[in-house]
mmCIF file with all atom_site columns, C-alpha atoms and ligand atoms in Angstrom:
data_model
loop_
_atom_site.group_PDB
_atom_site.id
_atom_site.type_symbol
_atom_site.label_atom_id
_atom_site.label_alt_id
_atom_site.label_comp_id
_atom_site.label_asym_id
_atom_site.label_entity_id
_atom_site.label_seq_id
_atom_site.pdbx_PDB_ins_code
_atom_site.Cartn_x
_atom_site.Cartn_y
_atom_site.Cartn_z
_atom_site.occupancy
_atom_site.B_iso_or_equiv
_atom_site.pdbx_formal_charge
_atom_site.auth_seq_id
_atom_site.auth_comp_id
_atom_site.auth_asym_id
_atom_site.auth_atom_id
_atom_site.pdbx_PDB_model_num
ATOM   1   C  CA  . UNK W 1 1   ? -14.579 -3.472  -11.737 1.00 0.00 ? 1   UNK W CA  1
ATOM   2   C  CA  . UNK W 1 2   ? -12.948 -1.348  -14.407 1.00 0.00 ? 2   UNK W CA  1
ATOM   3   C  CA  . UNK W 1 3   ? -12.297 -2.500  -17.972 1.00 0.00 ? 3   UNK W CA  1
ATOM   4   C  CA  . UNK W 1 4   ? -9.036  -0.544  -18.144 1.00 0.00 ? 4   UNK W CA  1
ATOM   5   C  CA  . UNK W 1 5   ? -7.535  -1.646  -14.840 1.00 0.00 ? 5   UNK W CA  1
ATOM   6   C  CA  . UNK W 1 6   ? -4.789  -4.261  -14.662 1.00 0.00 ? 6   UNK W CA  1
ATOM   7   C  CA  . UNK W 1 7   ? -5.742  -5.224  -11.104 1.00 0.00 ? 7   UNK W CA  1
ATOM   8   C  CA  . UNK W 1 8   ? -9.369  -5.753  -12.138 1.00 0.00 ? 8   UNK W CA  1
ATOM   9   C  CA  . UNK W 1 9   ? -8.058  -7.916  -15.000 1.00 0.00 ? 9   UNK W CA  1
ATOM   10  C  CA  . UNK W 1 10  ? -6.149  -9.994  -12.459 1.00 0.00 ? 10  UNK W CA  1
ATOM   11  C  CA  . UNK W 1 11  ? -9.242  -10.208 -10.235 1.00 0.00 ? 11  UNK W CA  1
ATOM   12  C  CA  . UNK W 1 12  ? -11.307 -11.408 -13.227 1.00 0.00 ? 12  UNK W CA  1
ATOM   13  C  CA  . UNK W 1 13  ? -8.646  -14.025 -14.016 1.00 0.00 ? 13  UNK W CA  1
ATOM   14  C  CA  . UNK W 1 14  ? -7.762  -12.355 -17.326 1.00 0.00 ? 14  UNK W CA  1
ATOM   15  C  CA  . UNK W 1 15  ? -4.165  -11.534 -16.376 1.00 0.00 ? 15  UNK W CA  1
ATOM   16  C  CA  . UNK W 1 16  ? -1.684  -13.719 -14.557 1.00 0.00 ? 16  UNK W CA  1
ATOM   17  C  CA  . UNK W 1 17  ? -0.634  -13.094 -10.977 1.00 0.00 ? 17  UNK W CA  1
ATOM   18  C  CA  . UNK W 1 18  ? 0.987   -15.039 -8.171  1.00 0.00 ? 18  UNK W CA  1
ATOM   19  C  CA  . UNK W 1 19  ? -1.354  -14.985 -5.192  1.00 0.00 ? 19  UNK W CA  1
ATOM   20  C  CA  . UNK W 1 20  ? -0.328  -15.180 -1.555  1.00 0.00 ? 20  UNK W CA  1
ATOM   21  C  CA  . UNK W 1 21  ? -3.756  -14.527 -0.008  1.00 0.00 ? 21  UNK W CA  1
ATOM   22  C  CA  . UNK W 1 22  ? -7.389  -14.451 -1.140  1.00 0.00 ? 22  UNK W CA  1
ATOM   23  C  CA  . UNK W 1 23  ? -10.703 -13.911 0.599   1.00 0.00 ? 23  UNK W CA  1
ATOM   24  C  CA  . UNK W 1 24  ? -14.074 -12.499 -0.425  1.00 0.00 ? 24  UNK W CA  1
ATOM   25  C  CA  . UNK W 1 25  ? -12.917 -8.870  -0.041  1.00 0.00 ? 25  UNK W CA  1
ATOM   26  C  CA  . UNK W 1 26  ? -9.186  -8.673  -0.806  1.00 0.00 ? 26  UNK W CA  1
ATOM   27  C  CA  . UNK W 1 27  ? -6.334  -10.518 -2.469  1.00 0.00 ? 27  UNK W CA  1
ATOM   28  C  CA  . UNK W 1 28  ? -2.569  -10.306 -2.116  1.00 0.00 ? 28  UNK W CA  1
ATOM   29  C  CA  . UNK W 1 29  ? -0.171  -10.908 -4.983  1.00 0.00 ? 29  UNK W CA  1
ATOM   30  C  CA  . UNK W 1 30  ? 3.567   -10.851 -5.511  1.00 0.00 ? 30  UNK W CA  1
ATOM   31  C  CA  . UNK W 1 31  ? 4.768   -7.553  -7.039  1.00 0.00 ? 31  UNK W CA  1
ATOM   32  C  CA  . UNK W 1 32  ? 6.189   -8.363  -10.489 1.00 0.00 ? 32  UNK W CA  1
ATOM   33  C  CA  . UNK W 1 33  ? 8.910   -5.735  -10.037 1.00 0.00 ? 33  UNK W CA  1
ATOM   34  C  CA  . UNK W 1 34  ? 9.750   -6.183  -6.370  1.00 0.00 ? 34  UNK W CA  1
ATOM   35  C  CA  . UNK W 1 35  ? 11.634  -3.514  -4.447  1.00 0.00 ? 35  UNK W CA  1
ATOM   36  C  CA  . UNK W 1 36  ? 12.834  -6.200  -2.032  1.00 0.00 ? 36  UNK W CA  1
ATOM   37  C  CA  . UNK W 1 37  ? 12.567  -9.978  -1.653  1.00 0.00 ? 37  UNK W CA  1
ATOM   38  C  CA  . UNK W 1 38  ? 8.923   -10.868 -0.998  1.00 0.00 ? 38  UNK W CA  1
ATOM   39  C  CA  . UNK W 1 39  ? 7.352   -7.512  -1.943  1.00 0.00 ? 39  UNK W CA  1
ATOM   40  C  CA  . UNK W 1 40  ? 3.562   -7.978  -2.174  1.00 0.00 ? 40  UNK W CA  1
ATOM   41  C  CA  . UNK W 1 41  ? 0.501   -5.910  -3.016  1.00 0.00 ? 41  UNK W CA  1
ATOM   42  C  CA  . UNK W 1 42  ? -2.744  -6.191  -1.040  1.00 0.00 ? 42  UNK W CA  1
ATOM   43  C  CA  . UNK W 1 43  ? -5.636  -5.305  -3.333  1.00 0.00 ? 43  UNK W CA  1
ATOM   44  C  CA  . UNK W 1 44  ? -9.317  -4.931  -2.501  1.00 0.00 ? 44  UNK W CA  1
ATOM   45  C  CA  . UNK W 1 45  ? -11.638 -6.625  -4.979  1.00 0.00 ? 45  UNK W CA  1
ATOM   46  C  CA  . UNK W 1 46  ? -13.696 -3.426  -5.182  1.00 0.00 ? 46  UNK W CA  1
ATOM   47  C  CA  . UNK W 1 47  ? -12.338 -1.021  -7.802  1.00 0.00 ? 47  UNK W CA  1
ATOM   48  C  CA  . UNK W 1 48  ? -11.589 2.390   -6.331  1.00 0.00 ? 48  UNK W CA  1
ATOM   49  C  CA  . UNK W 1 49  ? -8.755  4.590   -7.561  1.00 0.00 ? 49  UNK W CA  1
ATOM   50  C  CA  . UNK W 1 50  ? -8.110  6.395   -4.293  1.00 0.00 ? 50  UNK W CA  1
ATOM   51  C  CA  . UNK W 1 51  ? -8.228  5.290   -0.668  1.00 0.00 ? 51  UNK W CA  1
ATOM   52  C  CA  . UNK W 1 52  ? -11.113 7.664   0.098   1.00 0.00 ? 52  UNK W CA  1
ATOM   53  C  CA  . UNK W 1 53  ? -13.217 6.079   -2.645  1.00 0.00 ? 53  UNK W CA  1
ATOM   54  C  CA  . UNK W 1 54  ? -13.083 2.623   -1.144  1.00 0.00 ? 54  UNK W CA  1
ATOM   55  C  CA  . UNK W 1 55  ? -15.771 1.465   1.267   1.00 0.00 ? 55  UNK W CA  1
ATOM   56  C  CA  . UNK W 1 56  ? -14.499 1.445   4.843   1.00 0.00 ? 56  UNK W CA  1
ATOM   57  C  CA  . UNK W 1 57  ? -14.961 -2.286  5.392   1.00 0.00 ? 57  UNK W CA  1
ATOM   58  C  CA  . UNK W 1 58  ? -12.821 -3.133  2.371   1.00 0.00 ? 58  UNK W CA  1
ATOM   59  C  CA  . UNK W 1 59  ? -10.230 -0.531  3.358   1.00 0.00 ? 59  UNK W CA  1
ATOM   60  C  CA  . UNK W 1 60  ? -9.938  -1.945  6.862   1.00 0.00 ? 60  UNK W CA  1
ATOM   61  C  CA  . UNK W 1 61  ? -9.694  -5.515  5.530   1.00 0.00 ? 61  UNK W CA  1
ATOM   62  C  CA  . UNK W 1 62  ? -6.898  -4.403  3.190   1.00 0.00 ? 62  UNK W CA  1
ATOM   63  C  CA  . UNK W 1 63  ? -4.876  -3.016  6.084   1.00 0.00 ? 63  UNK W CA  1
ATOM   64  C  CA  . UNK W 1 64  ? -5.681  -6.022  8.270   1.00 0.00 ? 64  UNK W CA  1
ATOM   65  C  CA  . UNK W 1 65  ? -4.299  -8.383  5.622   1.00 0.00 ? 65  UNK W CA  1
ATOM   66  C  CA  . UNK W 1 66  ? -1.258  -6.152  5.091   1.00 0.00 ? 66  UNK W CA  1
ATOM   67  C  CA  . UNK W 1 67  ? -0.577  -6.356  8.831   1.00 0.00 ? 67  UNK W CA  1
ATOM   68  C  CA  . UNK W 1 68  ? -0.858  -10.147 8.762   1.00 0.00 ? 68  UNK W CA  1
ATOM   69  C  CA  . UNK W 1 69  ? 1.458   -10.459 5.744   1.00 0.00 ? 69  UNK W CA  1
ATOM   70  C  CA  . UNK W 1 70  ? 3.952   -8.113  7.378   1.00 0.00 ? 70  UNK W CA  1
ATOM   71  C  CA  . UNK W 1 71  ? 4.159   -10.634 10.187  1.00 0.00 ? 71  UNK W CA  1
ATOM   72  C  CA  . UNK W 1 72  ? 4.391   -13.578 7.781   1.00 0.00 ? 72  UNK W CA  1
ATOM   73  C  CA  . UNK W 1 73  ? 7.384   -12.160 5.873   1.00 0.00 ? 73  UNK W CA  1
ATOM   74  C  CA  . UNK W 1 74  ? 9.284   -11.871 9.137   1.00 0.00 ? 74  UNK W CA  1
ATOM   75  C  CA  . UNK W 1 75  ? 8.651   -15.513 10.035  1.00 0.00 ? 75  UNK W CA  1
ATOM   76  C  CA  . UNK W 1 76  ? 9.002   -17.042 6.540   1.00 0.00 ? 76  UNK W CA  1
ATOM   77  C  CA  . UNK W 1 77  ? 11.446  -14.849 4.599   1.00 0.00 ? 77  UNK W CA  1
ATOM   78  C  CA  . UNK W 1 78  ? 13.656  -13.639 7.396   1.00 0.00 ? 78  UNK W CA  1
ATOM   79  C  CA  . UNK W 1 79  ? 12.724  -10.005 6.958   1.00 0.00 ? 79  UNK W CA  1
ATOM   80  C  CA  . UNK W 1 80  ? 13.827  -7.974  9.951   1.00 0.00 ? 80  UNK W CA  1
ATOM   81  C  CA  . UNK W 1 81  ? 11.467  -5.078  9.237   1.00 0.00 ? 81  UNK W CA  1
ATOM   82  C  CA  . UNK W 1 82  ? 8.563   -4.165  6.979   1.00 0.00 ? 82  UNK W CA  1
ATOM   83  C  CA  . UNK W 1 83  ? 7.323   -1.003  5.276   1.00 0.00 ? 83  UNK W CA  1
ATOM   84  C  CA  . UNK W 1 84  ? 3.643   -0.650  4.463   1.00 0.00 ? 84  UNK W CA  1
ATOM   85  C  CA  . UNK W 1 85  ? 3.284   1.868   1.663   1.00 0.00 ? 85  UNK W CA  1
ATOM   86  C  CA  . UNK W 1 86  ? 0.223   3.470   0.080   1.00 0.00 ? 86  UNK W CA  1
ATOM   87  C  CA  . UNK W 1 87  ? 0.641   5.556   -3.062  1.00 0.00 ? 87  UNK W CA  1
ATOM   88  C  CA  . UNK W 1 88  ? -2.629  7.509   -2.955  1.00 0.00 ? 88  UNK W CA  1
ATOM   89  C  CA  . UNK W 1 89  ? -2.688  9.605   -6.118  1.00 0.00 ? 89  UNK W CA  1
ATOM   90  C  CA  . UNK W 1 90  ? -0.249  10.121  -8.986  1.00 0.00 ? 90  UNK W CA  1
ATOM   91  C  CA  . UNK W 1 91  ? 1.755   12.772  -7.118  1.00 0.00 ? 91  UNK W CA  1
ATOM   92  C  CA  . UNK W 1 92  ? 2.248   10.144  -4.398  1.00 0.00 ? 92  UNK W CA  1
ATOM   93  C  CA  . UNK W 1 93  ? 3.685   7.664   -6.966  1.00 0.00 ? 93  UNK W CA  1
ATOM   94  C  CA  . UNK W 1 94  ? 0.475   5.728   -7.626  1.00 0.00 ? 94  UNK W CA  1
ATOM   95  C  CA  . UNK W 1 95  ? 1.154   3.757   -10.802 1.00 0.00 ? 95  UNK W CA  1
ATOM   96  C  CA  . UNK W 1 96  ? -1.940  1.522   -10.974 1.00 0.00 ? 96  UNK W CA  1
ATOM   97  C  CA  . UNK W 1 97  ? -5.277  3.368   -10.614 1.00 0.00 ? 97  UNK W CA  1
ATOM   98  C  CA  . UNK W 1 98  ? -6.748  0.836   -8.179  1.00 0.00 ? 98  UNK W CA  1
ATOM   99  C  CA  . UNK W 1 99  ? -6.066  1.357   -4.473  1.00 0.00 ? 99  UNK W CA  1
ATOM   100 C  CA  . UNK W 1 100 ? -3.558  -1.080  -2.975  1.00 0.00 ? 100 UNK W CA  1
ATOM   101 C  CA  . UNK W 1 101 ? -1.151  -1.412  -0.065  1.00 0.00 ? 101 UNK W CA  1
ATOM   102 C  CA  . UNK W 1 102 ? 2.459   -2.404  -0.635  1.00 0.00 ? 102 UNK W CA  1
ATOM   103 C  CA  . UNK W 1 103 ? 3.988   -4.828  1.864   1.00 0.00 ? 103 UNK W CA  1
ATOM   104 C  CA  . UNK W 1 104 ? 7.732   -4.317  1.492   1.00 0.00 ? 104 UNK W CA  1
ATOM   105 C  CA  . UNK W 1 105 ? 9.863   -6.682  3.578   1.00 0.00 ? 105 UNK W CA  1
ATOM   106 C  CA  . UNK W 1 106 ? 13.061  -5.057  4.794   1.00 0.00 ? 106 UNK W CA  1
ATOM   107 C  CA  . UNK W 1 107 ? 16.527  -6.536  5.207   1.00 0.00 ? 107 UNK W CA  1
ATOM   108 C  CA  . UNK W 1 108 ? 19.756  -4.940  6.357   1.00 0.00 ? 108 UNK W CA  1
ATOM   109 C  CA  . UNK W 1 109 ? 21.371  -2.947  3.523   1.00 0.00 ? 109 UNK W CA  1
ATOM   110 C  CA  . UNK W 1 110 ? 18.603  -3.850  1.031   1.00 0.00 ? 110 UNK W CA  1
ATOM   111 C  CA  . UNK W 1 111 ? 19.093  -0.609  -0.899  1.00 0.00 ? 111 UNK W CA  1
ATOM   112 C  CA  . UNK W 1 112 ? 15.602  0.828   -0.399  1.00 0.00 ? 112 UNK W CA  1
ATOM   113 C  CA  . UNK W 1 113 ? 15.475  4.293   1.130   1.00 0.00 ? 113 UNK W CA  1
ATOM   114 C  CA  . UNK W 1 114 ? 13.602  7.528   1.491   1.00 0.00 ? 114 UNK W CA  1
ATOM   115 C  CA  . UNK W 1 115 ? 14.562  11.000  0.386   1.00 0.00 ? 115 UNK W CA  1
ATOM   116 C  CA  . UNK W 1 116 ? 13.332  14.172  2.029   1.00 0.00 ? 116 UNK W CA  1
ATOM   117 C  CA  . UNK W 1 117 ? 12.841  17.697  0.698   1.00 0.00 ? 117 UNK W CA  1
ATOM   118 C  CA  . UNK W 1 118 ? 15.282  20.445  1.684   1.00 0.00 ? 118 UNK W CA  1
ATOM   119 C  CA  . UNK W 1 119 ? 12.598  21.903  3.978   1.00 0.00 ? 119 UNK W CA  1
ATOM   120 C  CA  . UNK W 1 120 ? 13.030  18.859  6.232   1.00 0.00 ? 120 UNK W CA  1
ATOM   121 C  CA  . UNK W 1 121 ? 16.148  20.488  7.659   1.00 0.00 ? 121 UNK W CA  1
ATOM   122 C  CA  . UNK W 1 122 ? 14.105  23.533  8.737   1.00 0.00 ? 122 UNK W CA  1
ATOM   123 C  CA  . UNK W 1 123 ? 11.043  22.271  10.579  1.00 0.00 ? 123 UNK W CA  1
ATOM   124 C  CA  . UNK W 1 124 ? 8.027   24.585  11.017  1.00 0.00 ? 124 UNK W CA  1
ATOM   125 C  CA  . UNK W 1 125 ? 7.420   26.538  14.195  1.00 0.00 ? 125 UNK W CA  1
ATOM   126 C  CA  . UNK W 1 126 ? 4.922   25.342  16.804  1.00 0.00 ? 126 UNK W CA  1
ATOM   127 C  CA  . UNK W 1 127 ? 2.615   28.158  15.711  1.00 0.00 ? 127 UNK W CA  1
ATOM   128 C  CA  . UNK W 1 128 ? 2.713   26.932  12.115  1.00 0.00 ? 128 UNK W CA  1
ATOM   129 C  CA  . UNK W 1 129 ? 1.929   23.392  13.291  1.00 0.00 ? 129 UNK W CA  1
ATOM   130 C  CA  . UNK W 1 130 ? -0.993  24.718  15.328  1.00 0.00 ? 130 UNK W CA  1
ATOM   131 C  CA  . UNK W 1 131 ? -2.391  26.516  12.256  1.00 0.00 ? 131 UNK W CA  1
ATOM   132 C  CA  . UNK W 1 132 ? -2.239  23.342  10.178  1.00 0.00 ? 132 UNK W CA  1
ATOM   133 C  CA  . UNK W 1 133 ? -3.700  21.231  12.978  1.00 0.00 ? 133 UNK W CA  1
ATOM   134 C  CA  . UNK W 1 134 ? -6.521  23.704  13.487  1.00 0.00 ? 134 UNK W CA  1
ATOM   135 C  CA  . UNK W 1 135 ? -7.581  23.403  9.831   1.00 0.00 ? 135 UNK W CA  1
ATOM   136 C  CA  . UNK W 1 136 ? -7.461  19.597  10.046  1.00 0.00 ? 136 UNK W CA  1
ATOM   137 C  CA  . UNK W 1 137 ? -9.470  19.502  13.287  1.00 0.00 ? 137 UNK W CA  1
ATOM   138 C  CA  . UNK W 1 138 ? -12.066 21.869  11.826  1.00 0.00 ? 138 UNK W CA  1
ATOM   139 C  CA  . UNK W 1 139 ? -12.550 19.522  8.862   1.00 0.00 ? 139 UNK W CA  1
ATOM   140 C  CA  . UNK W 1 140 ? -12.780 16.392  11.021  1.00 0.00 ? 140 UNK W CA  1
HETATM 141 ZN ZN1 . LIG U 2 .   ? -9.421  -2.024  -10.736 1.00 0.00 ? 201 LIG U ZN1 1
#
């Protein structure tokens, strides 16, 4: 737990939240500024800023619950698709320094989209991909 963390405050019962799921390892709450109808956050009880800092059991439970809630929003809210989104680090749009998974129900023409850098139009060569993959394999 962190004294400065809004999610830890919620987990301690010191800040309000609307819960959709709770167990001994993770909780899920409604996002207070939802991107779409039914947008939730799945939050491990353990405080870790980044995904890599979280113990593997808690990380896997977080994704397992996100998967379950992704199914639930289809059956209860009429979502016809779901995005799971992790903002791992400030450059990746992390706004709360406590790892969490967004469950974003999707509906036709809901206004949520992705933008891509200009380089997307000019994909790398196979050789460049092999170089990148080689570095990743060597680290694994
Ligand atoms: Zn926290």
